[in-house]
mmCIF file of N, CA and C in Angstrom:
data_model
loop_
_atom_site.group_PDB
_atom_site.id
_atom_site.type_symbol
_atom_site.label_atom_id
_atom_site.label_comp_id
_atom_site.label_asym_id
_atom_site.label_seq_id
_atom_site.Cartn_x
_atom_site.Cartn_y
_atom_site.Cartn_z
ATOM 1 N N GLN A 27 66.814 104.054 115.691
ATOM 2 C CA GLN A 27 67.646 104.465 116.811
ATOM 3 C C GLN A 27 69.107 104.203 116.490
ATOM 4 N N VAL A 28 69.942 105.163 116.769
ATOM 5 C CA VAL A 28 71.384 105.032 116.525
ATOM 6 C C VAL A 28 72.120 105.405 117.806
ATOM 7 N N GLN A 29 73.034 104.570 118.207
ATOM 8 C CA GLN A 29 73.904 104.877 119.348
ATOM 9 C C GLN A 29 75.311 105.135 118.842
ATOM 10 N N LEU A 30 75.910 106.187 119.356
ATOM 11 C CA LEU A 30 77.214 106.633 118.880
ATOM 12 C C LEU A 30 78.210 106.642 120.031
ATOM 13 N N VAL A 31 79.401 106.126 119.773
ATOM 14 C CA VAL A 31 80.453 106.083 120.796
ATOM 15 C C VAL A 31 81.741 106.617 120.183
ATOM 16 N N GLU A 32 82.235 107.731 120.726
ATOM 17 C CA GLU A 32 83.474 108.328 120.250
ATOM 18 C C GLU A 32 84.670 107.740 120.994
ATOM 19 N N SER A 33 85.817 107.780 120.327
ATOM 20 C CA SER A 33 87.077 107.372 120.950
ATOM 21 C C SER A 33 88.218 108.061 120.227
ATOM 22 N N GLY A 34 89.397 107.986 120.819
ATOM 23 C CA GLY A 34 90.581 108.531 120.169
ATOM 24 C C GLY A 34 91.067 109.856 120.705
ATOM 25 N N GLY A 35 90.328 110.435 121.638
ATOM 26 C CA GLY A 35 90.776 111.694 122.215
ATOM 27 C C GLY A 35 91.981 111.490 123.109
ATOM 28 N N GLY A 36 92.563 112.603 123.540
ATOM 29 C CA GLY A 36 93.719 112.521 124.421
ATOM 30 C C GLY A 36 94.459 113.832 124.496
ATOM 31 N N LEU A 37 95.665 113.753 125.050
ATOM 32 C CA LEU A 37 96.525 114.925 125.206
ATOM 33 C C LEU A 37 97.617 114.879 124.148
ATOM 34 N N VAL A 38 97.802 115.973 123.440
ATOM 35 C CA VAL A 38 98.802 116.036 122.374
ATOM 36 C C VAL A 38 99.431 117.429 122.378
ATOM 37 N N GLN A 39 100.674 117.503 121.962
ATOM 38 C CA GLN A 39 101.335 118.797 121.863
ATOM 39 C C GLN A 39 100.899 119.528 120.603
ATOM 40 N N ALA A 40 100.996 120.818 120.656
ATOM 41 C CA ALA A 40 100.663 121.631 119.485
ATOM 42 C C ALA A 40 101.492 121.156 118.286
ATOM 43 N N GLY A 41 100.841 121.081 117.140
ATOM 44 C CA GLY A 41 101.476 120.569 115.936
ATOM 45 C C GLY A 41 101.304 119.084 115.732
ATOM 46 N N GLY A 42 100.806 118.401 116.746
ATOM 47 C CA GLY A 42 100.617 116.961 116.660
ATOM 48 C C GLY A 42 99.310 116.583 115.989
ATOM 49 N N SER A 43 99.040 115.276 115.995
ATOM 50 C CA SER A 43 97.864 114.739 115.310
ATOM 51 C C SER A 43 97.115 113.769 116.212
ATOM 52 N N LEU A 44 95.819 113.680 115.965
ATOM 53 C CA LEU A 44 94.965 112.680 116.584
ATOM 54 C C LEU A 44 93.936 112.247 115.557
ATOM 55 N N ARG A 45 93.471 111.006 115.703
ATOM 56 C CA ARG A 45 92.360 110.549 114.875
ATOM 57 C C ARG A 45 91.232 110.117 115.792
ATOM 58 N N LEU A 46 90.122 110.795 115.665
ATOM 59 C CA LEU A 46 88.936 110.426 116.414
ATOM 60 C C LEU A 46 88.101 109.438 115.613
ATOM 61 N N SER A 47 87.480 108.520 116.322
ATOM 62 C CA SER A 47 86.576 107.560 115.705
ATOM 63 C C SER A 47 85.213 107.651 116.381
ATOM 64 N N CYS A 48 84.200 107.365 115.626
ATOM 65 C CA CYS A 48 82.837 107.327 116.160
ATOM 66 C C CYS A 48 82.178 106.070 115.614
ATOM 67 N N ALA A 49 81.949 105.116 116.502
ATOM 68 C CA ALA A 49 81.333 103.855 116.117
ATOM 69 C C ALA A 49 79.838 103.929 116.346
ATOM 70 N N ALA A 50 79.079 103.511 115.347
ATOM 71 C CA ALA A 50 77.624 103.589 115.415
ATOM 72 C C ALA A 50 77.022 102.196 115.471
ATOM 73 N N SER A 51 75.977 102.073 116.259
ATOM 74 C CA SER A 51 75.226 100.819 116.294
ATOM 75 C C SER A 51 74.080 100.915 115.303
ATOM 76 N N GLY A 52 73.502 99.801 114.963
ATOM 77 C CA GLY A 52 72.367 99.819 114.074
ATOM 78 C C GLY A 52 72.744 99.508 112.646
ATOM 79 N N ARG A 53 71.787 98.988 111.899
ATOM 80 C CA ARG A 53 72.054 98.574 110.528
ATOM 81 C C ARG A 53 71.837 99.681 109.525
ATOM 82 N N THR A 54 71.404 100.873 109.987
ATOM 83 C CA THR A 54 71.082 101.937 109.043
ATOM 84 C C THR A 54 72.114 103.051 109.034
ATOM 85 N N PHE A 55 73.318 102.766 109.550
ATOM 86 C CA PHE A 55 74.349 103.800 109.621
ATOM 87 C C PHE A 55 74.576 104.433 108.261
ATOM 88 N N SER A 56 74.608 103.640 107.219
ATOM 89 C CA SER A 56 74.935 104.165 105.889
ATOM 90 C C SER A 56 73.881 105.127 105.353
ATOM 91 N N SER A 57 72.735 105.196 105.992
ATOM 92 C CA SER A 57 71.705 106.118 105.523
ATOM 93 C C SER A 57 71.783 107.480 106.200
ATOM 94 N N TYR A 58 72.695 107.640 107.161
ATOM 95 C CA TYR A 58 72.800 108.876 107.931
ATOM 96 C C TYR A 58 73.988 109.717 107.487
ATOM 97 N N ALA A 59 73.759 111.018 107.457
ATOM 98 C CA ALA A 59 74.868 111.947 107.404
ATOM 99 C C ALA A 59 75.446 112.046 108.817
ATOM 100 N N MET A 60 76.749 112.309 108.899
ATOM 101 C CA MET A 60 77.419 112.351 110.190
ATOM 102 C C MET A 60 78.132 113.685 110.358
ATOM 103 N N GLY A 61 78.156 114.150 111.585
ATOM 104 C CA GLY A 61 78.829 115.405 111.876
ATOM 105 C C GLY A 61 79.735 115.284 113.087
ATOM 106 N N TRP A 62 80.748 116.136 113.127
ATOM 107 C CA TRP A 62 81.595 116.298 114.303
ATOM 108 C C TRP A 62 81.405 117.717 114.815
ATOM 109 N N PHE A 63 81.271 117.820 116.121
ATOM 110 C CA PHE A 63 81.125 119.101 116.794
ATOM 111 C C PHE A 63 82.105 119.150 117.960
ATOM 112 N N ARG A 64 82.324 120.326 118.504
ATOM 113 C CA ARG A 64 83.183 120.436 119.669
ATOM 114 C C ARG A 64 82.670 121.534 120.588
ATOM 115 N N GLN A 65 83.017 121.371 121.861
ATOM 116 C CA GLN A 65 82.618 122.357 122.854
ATOM 117 C C GLN A 65 83.765 122.577 123.819
ATOM 118 N N ALA A 66 84.276 123.798 123.816
ATOM 119 C CA ALA A 66 85.341 124.178 124.729
ATOM 120 C C ALA A 66 84.723 124.711 126.026
ATOM 121 N N PRO A 67 85.468 124.677 127.122
ATOM 122 C CA PRO A 67 84.930 125.173 128.388
ATOM 123 C C PRO A 67 84.430 126.605 128.282
ATOM 124 N N GLY A 68 83.210 126.833 128.745
ATOM 125 C CA GLY A 68 82.641 128.167 128.735
ATOM 126 C C GLY A 68 82.160 128.660 127.384
ATOM 127 N N LYS A 69 82.219 127.777 126.380
ATOM 128 C CA LYS A 69 81.793 128.183 125.032
ATOM 129 C C LYS A 69 80.649 127.304 124.556
ATOM 130 N N GLU A 70 79.968 127.778 123.535
ATOM 131 C CA GLU A 70 78.883 127.004 122.950
ATOM 132 C C GLU A 70 79.435 125.886 122.070
ATOM 133 N N ARG A 71 78.652 124.853 121.908
ATOM 134 C CA ARG A 71 79.029 123.771 121.005
ATOM 135 C C ARG A 71 79.038 124.319 119.583
ATOM 136 N N GLU A 72 80.073 123.943 118.826
ATOM 137 C CA GLU A 72 80.194 124.448 117.466
ATOM 138 C C GLU A 72 80.425 123.332 116.464
ATOM 139 N N PHE A 73 80.015 123.594 115.252
ATOM 140 C CA PHE A 73 80.201 122.668 114.138
ATOM 141 C C PHE A 73 81.677 122.596 113.767
ATOM 142 N N VAL A 74 82.141 121.389 113.464
ATOM 143 C CA VAL A 74 83.514 121.188 113.003
ATOM 144 C C VAL A 74 83.540 120.646 111.569
ATOM 145 N N ALA A 75 82.820 119.549 111.339
ATOM 146 C CA ALA A 75 82.843 118.915 110.027
ATOM 147 C C ALA A 75 81.617 118.029 109.874
ATOM 148 N N ALA A 76 81.247 117.770 108.628
ATOM 149 C CA ALA A 76 80.129 116.877 108.344
ATOM 150 C C ALA A 76 80.396 116.143 107.045
ATOM 151 N N ILE A 77 79.740 114.984 106.908
ATOM 152 C CA ILE A 77 79.917 114.162 105.727
ATOM 153 C C ILE A 77 78.577 113.552 105.369
ATOM 154 N N SER A 78 78.280 113.506 104.089
ATOM 155 C CA SER A 78 77.025 112.937 103.627
ATOM 156 C C SER A 78 77.030 111.421 103.780
ATOM 157 N N TRP A 79 75.886 110.805 103.538
ATOM 158 C CA TRP A 79 75.731 109.372 103.811
ATOM 159 C C TRP A 79 76.722 108.511 103.024
ATOM 160 N N ASN A 80 77.074 108.954 101.824
ATOM 161 C CA ASN A 80 77.974 108.150 100.987
ATOM 162 C C ASN A 80 79.384 108.734 100.919
ATOM 163 N N GLY A 81 79.630 109.778 101.707
ATOM 164 C CA GLY A 81 80.954 110.384 101.702
ATOM 165 C C GLY A 81 81.199 111.325 100.548
ATOM 166 N N GLY A 82 80.200 111.533 99.716
ATOM 167 C CA GLY A 82 80.402 112.346 98.532
ATOM 168 C C GLY A 82 80.504 113.842 98.799
ATOM 169 N N ASP A 83 79.957 114.270 99.889
ATOM 170 C CA ASP A 83 79.987 115.690 100.252
ATOM 171 C C ASP A 83 80.555 115.838 101.660
ATOM 172 N N VAL A 84 81.476 116.745 101.796
ATOM 173 C CA VAL A 84 82.065 117.030 103.104
ATOM 174 C C VAL A 84 82.038 118.538 103.346
ATOM 175 N N TYR A 85 81.969 118.908 104.594
ATOM 176 C CA TYR A 85 81.868 120.312 104.986
ATOM 177 C C TYR A 85 82.749 120.531 106.208
ATOM 178 N N TYR A 86 83.373 121.708 106.255
ATOM 179 C CA TYR A 86 84.249 122.041 107.377
ATOM 180 C C TYR A 86 84.024 123.482 107.830
ATOM 181 N N VAL A 87 84.245 123.708 109.101
ATOM 182 C CA VAL A 87 84.316 125.089 109.569
ATOM 183 C C VAL A 87 85.655 125.650 109.092
ATOM 184 N N ASP A 88 85.687 126.933 108.822
ATOM 185 C CA ASP A 88 86.885 127.532 108.223
ATOM 186 C C ASP A 88 88.142 127.303 109.061
ATOM 187 N N SER A 89 88.000 127.286 110.362
ATOM 188 C CA SER A 89 89.168 127.213 111.238
ATOM 189 C C SER A 89 89.902 125.872 111.179
ATOM 190 N N VAL A 90 89.281 124.851 110.602
ATOM 191 C CA VAL A 90 89.937 123.543 110.534
ATOM 192 C C VAL A 90 90.235 123.114 109.096
ATOM 193 N N LYS A 91 89.811 123.877 108.132
ATOM 194 C CA LYS A 91 90.059 123.516 106.734
ATOM 195 C C LYS A 91 91.559 123.387 106.479
ATOM 196 N N GLY A 92 91.920 122.297 105.800
ATOM 197 C CA GLY A 92 93.325 122.053 105.515
ATOM 198 C C GLY A 92 94.059 121.328 106.624
ATOM 199 N N ARG A 93 93.435 121.216 107.796
ATOM 200 C CA ARG A 93 94.066 120.513 108.924
ATOM 201 C C ARG A 93 93.287 119.258 109.328
ATOM 202 N N PHE A 94 91.981 119.303 109.252
ATOM 203 C CA PHE A 94 91.125 118.178 109.649
ATOM 204 C C PHE A 94 90.531 117.523 108.411
ATOM 205 N N THR A 95 90.313 116.209 108.503
ATOM 206 C CA THR A 95 89.665 115.468 107.426
ATOM 207 C C THR A 95 88.621 114.529 108.021
ATOM 208 N N ILE A 96 87.406 114.648 107.542
ATOM 209 C CA ILE A 96 86.341 113.752 107.965
ATOM 210 C C ILE A 96 86.196 112.654 106.903
ATOM 211 N N SER A 97 85.967 111.442 107.358
ATOM 212 C CA SER A 97 85.772 110.324 106.443
ATOM 213 C C SER A 97 84.871 109.302 107.134
ATOM 214 N N ARG A 98 84.421 108.320 106.361
ATOM 215 C CA ARG A 98 83.566 107.297 106.928
ATOM 216 C C ARG A 98 83.807 105.969 106.256
ATOM 217 N N ASP A 99 83.535 104.913 106.984
ATOM 218 C CA ASP A 99 83.601 103.556 106.461
ATOM 219 C C ASP A 99 82.265 102.905 106.806
ATOM 220 N N ASN A 100 81.382 102.857 105.838
ATOM 221 C CA ASN A 100 80.040 102.339 106.114
ATOM 222 C C ASN A 100 80.054 100.844 106.418
ATOM 223 N N ALA A 101 81.048 100.143 105.926
ATOM 224 C CA ALA A 101 81.147 98.707 106.227
ATOM 225 C C ALA A 101 81.486 98.477 107.698
ATOM 226 N N LYS A 102 82.133 99.459 108.319
ATOM 227 C CA LYS A 102 82.507 99.363 109.726
ATOM 228 C C LYS A 102 81.623 100.220 110.620
ATOM 229 N N ASN A 103 80.620 100.859 110.046
ATOM 230 C CA ASN A 103 79.727 101.730 110.822
ATOM 231 C C ASN A 103 80.501 102.764 111.630
ATOM 232 N N THR A 104 81.496 103.352 110.997
ATOM 233 C CA THR A 104 82.384 104.261 111.716
ATOM 234 C C THR A 104 82.654 105.518 110.896
ATOM 235 N N VAL A 105 82.693 106.640 111.593
ATOM 236 C CA VAL A 105 83.114 107.894 110.992
ATOM 237 C C VAL A 105 84.365 108.368 111.734
ATOM 238 N N TYR A 106 85.255 108.999 110.992
ATOM 239 C CA TYR A 106 86.548 109.408 111.542
ATOM 240 C C TYR A 106 86.732 110.922 111.412
ATOM 241 N N LEU A 107 87.579 111.434 112.276
ATOM 242 C CA LEU A 107 88.034 112.817 112.136
ATOM 243 C C LEU A 107 89.544 112.815 112.348
ATOM 244 N N GLN A 108 90.275 112.943 111.253
ATOM 245 C CA GLN A 108 91.727 113.036 111.321
ATOM 246 C C GLN A 108 92.089 114.488 111.576
ATOM 247 N N MET A 109 92.818 114.730 112.647
ATOM 248 C CA MET A 109 93.152 116.096 113.041
ATOM 249 C C MET A 109 94.674 116.253 113.032
ATOM 250 N N ASN A 110 95.157 117.087 112.144
ATOM 251 C CA ASN A 110 96.587 117.359 112.022
ATOM 252 C C ASN A 110 96.883 118.809 112.389
ATOM 253 N N SER A 111 98.141 119.086 112.630
ATOM 254 C CA SER A 111 98.584 120.446 112.966
ATOM 255 C C SER A 111 97.712 121.048 114.059
ATOM 256 N N LEU A 112 97.514 120.293 115.097
ATOM 257 C CA LEU A 112 96.613 120.727 116.164
ATOM 258 C C LEU A 112 97.146 121.963 116.877
ATOM 259 N N LYS A 113 96.202 122.791 117.300
ATOM 260 C CA LYS A 113 96.503 124.035 117.988
ATOM 261 C C LYS A 113 95.850 124.026 119.367
ATOM 262 N N PRO A 114 96.370 124.795 120.300
ATOM 263 C CA PRO A 114 95.727 124.846 121.632
ATOM 264 C C PRO A 114 94.251 125.226 121.564
ATOM 265 N N GLU A 115 93.883 126.045 120.602
ATOM 266 C CA GLU A 115 92.471 126.436 120.476
ATOM 267 C C GLU A 115 91.571 125.323 119.968
ATOM 268 N N ASP A 116 92.150 124.186 119.592
ATOM 269 C CA ASP A 116 91.349 123.012 119.229
ATOM 270 C C ASP A 116 90.929 122.218 120.461
ATOM 271 N N THR A 117 91.425 122.591 121.622
ATOM 272 C CA THR A 117 91.082 121.894 122.851
ATOM 273 C C THR A 117 89.583 121.999 123.121
ATOM 274 N N ALA A 118 88.937 120.847 123.287
ATOM 275 C CA ALA A 118 87.498 120.806 123.488
ATOM 276 C C ALA A 118 87.070 119.354 123.687
ATOM 277 N N VAL A 119 85.820 119.193 124.055
ATOM 278 C CA VAL A 119 85.179 117.874 123.977
ATOM 279 C C VAL A 119 84.592 117.763 122.575
ATOM 280 N N TYR A 120 84.924 116.683 121.904
ATOM 281 C CA TYR A 120 84.467 116.467 120.533
ATOM 282 C C TYR A 120 83.338 115.440 120.532
ATOM 283 N N TYR A 121 82.269 115.783 119.810
ATOM 284 C CA TYR A 121 81.090 114.936 119.733
ATOM 285 C C TYR A 121 80.816 114.553 118.287
ATOM 286 N N CYS A 122 80.369 113.323 118.069
ATOM 287 C CA CYS A 122 79.847 112.986 116.761
ATOM 288 C C CYS A 122 78.324 112.941 116.849
ATOM 289 N N ALA A 123 77.690 113.107 115.706
ATOM 290 C CA ALA A 123 76.242 113.184 115.660
ATOM 291 C C ALA A 123 75.749 112.661 114.321
ATOM 292 N N ALA A 124 74.483 112.250 114.293
ATOM 293 C CA ALA A 124 73.900 111.671 113.088
ATOM 294 C C ALA A 124 72.543 112.302 112.802
ATOM 295 N N ARG A 125 72.256 112.467 111.524
ATOM 296 C CA ARG A 125 70.944 112.916 111.071
ATOM 297 C C ARG A 125 70.778 112.514 109.615
ATOM 298 N N SER A 126 69.634 112.771 109.058
ATOM 299 C CA SER A 126 69.340 112.282 107.713
ATOM 300 C C SER A 126 70.123 113.014 106.630
ATOM 301 N N ILE A 127 70.315 114.324 106.819
ATOM 302 C CA ILE A 127 71.001 115.139 105.814
ATOM 303 C C ILE A 127 72.058 115.979 106.523
ATOM 304 N N ALA A 128 73.237 116.065 105.942
ATOM 305 C CA ALA A 128 74.311 116.822 106.559
ATOM 306 C C ALA A 128 73.952 118.301 106.672
ATOM 307 N N THR A 129 74.301 118.875 107.798
ATOM 308 C CA THR A 129 74.076 120.292 108.031
ATOM 309 C C THR A 129 75.132 120.814 108.988
ATOM 310 N N ARG A 130 75.361 122.103 108.939
ATOM 311 C CA ARG A 130 76.306 122.731 109.859
ATOM 312 C C ARG A 130 75.641 123.122 111.172
ATOM 313 N N SER A 131 74.339 122.997 111.225
ATOM 314 C CA SER A 131 73.637 123.382 112.447
ATOM 315 C C SER A 131 73.733 122.274 113.491
ATOM 316 N N LEU A 132 73.211 122.557 114.682
ATOM 317 C CA LEU A 132 73.210 121.580 115.759
ATOM 318 C C LEU A 132 72.013 120.630 115.689
ATOM 319 N N ALA A 133 71.213 120.729 114.648
ATOM 320 C CA ALA A 133 69.965 119.977 114.550
ATOM 321 C C ALA A 133 70.200 118.531 114.121
ATOM 322 N N TYR A 134 70.969 117.817 114.919
ATOM 323 C CA TYR A 134 71.198 116.399 114.668
ATOM 324 C C TYR A 134 70.328 115.571 115.612
ATOM 325 N N ASP A 135 69.963 114.383 115.156
ATOM 326 C CA ASP A 135 69.018 113.560 115.904
ATOM 327 C C ASP A 135 69.686 112.730 116.998
ATOM 328 N N TYR A 136 70.906 112.315 116.750
ATOM 329 C CA TYR A 136 71.593 111.421 117.677
ATOM 330 C C TYR A 136 72.980 111.970 117.973
ATOM 331 N N TRP A 137 73.400 111.828 119.241
ATOM 332 C CA TRP A 137 74.684 112.362 119.688
ATOM 333 C C TRP A 137 75.441 111.315 120.507
ATOM 334 N N GLY A 138 76.756 111.353 120.383
ATOM 335 C CA GLY A 138 77.589 110.547 121.253
ATOM 336 C C GLY A 138 77.854 111.263 122.559
ATOM 337 N N GLN A 139 78.644 110.615 123.420
ATOM 338 C CA GLN A 139 78.898 111.170 124.751
ATOM 339 C C GLN A 139 80.095 112.110 124.774
ATOM 340 N N GLY A 140 80.871 112.104 123.711
ATOM 341 C CA GLY A 140 81.991 113.024 123.602
ATOM 342 C C GLY A 140 83.319 112.407 124.005
ATOM 343 N N THR A 141 84.394 112.945 123.453
ATOM 344 C CA THR A 141 85.741 112.539 123.815
ATOM 345 C C THR A 141 86.601 113.793 123.944
ATOM 346 N N GLN A 142 87.420 113.844 124.988
ATOM 347 C CA GLN A 142 88.198 115.040 125.279
ATOM 348 C C GLN A 142 89.461 115.091 124.435
ATOM 349 N N VAL A 143 89.696 116.236 123.825
ATOM 350 C CA VAL A 143 90.944 116.513 123.114
ATOM 351 C C VAL A 143 91.599 117.717 123.785
ATOM 352 N N THR A 144 92.836 117.536 124.219
ATOM 353 C CA THR A 144 93.571 118.613 124.858
ATOM 354 C C THR A 144 94.881 118.815 124.111
ATOM 355 N N VAL A 145 95.111 120.037 123.653
ATOM 356 C CA VAL A 145 96.317 120.368 122.911
ATOM 357 C C VAL A 145 97.143 121.327 123.762
ATOM 358 N N SER A 146 98.340 120.891 124.127
ATOM 359 C CA SER A 146 99.203 121.723 124.955
ATOM 360 C C SER A 146 100.121 122.569 124.084
ATOM 361 N N SER A 147 100.446 123.744 124.586
ATOM 362 C CA SER A 147 101.307 124.659 123.818
ATOM 363 C C SER A 147 102.777 124.451 124.137
#
């Protein structure tokens, strides 16, 4: 069982930056791949980024490549999403998730409660 708690969301102007954190409980965090997803009002939840258990492989949706960076610190049981050059279309609730192998699909076993990111124009 893994419990995930996101933090770091907020209101930022376009072009600004935020760093989201996702703290995981449990001693097996390092064995899980982690993903970030987002859901804007009236839209389906979508994949943003994922990272393998050891950080060796990372994946991004095309719309955030070059602006967002996913990373993890297994000693702190935490995964991060550094978001730079934010755009109004990045506004959404951001969720972290865990599963055994990284994937771009929604098929993750554990989910956090989400953190709101709002980018003003």
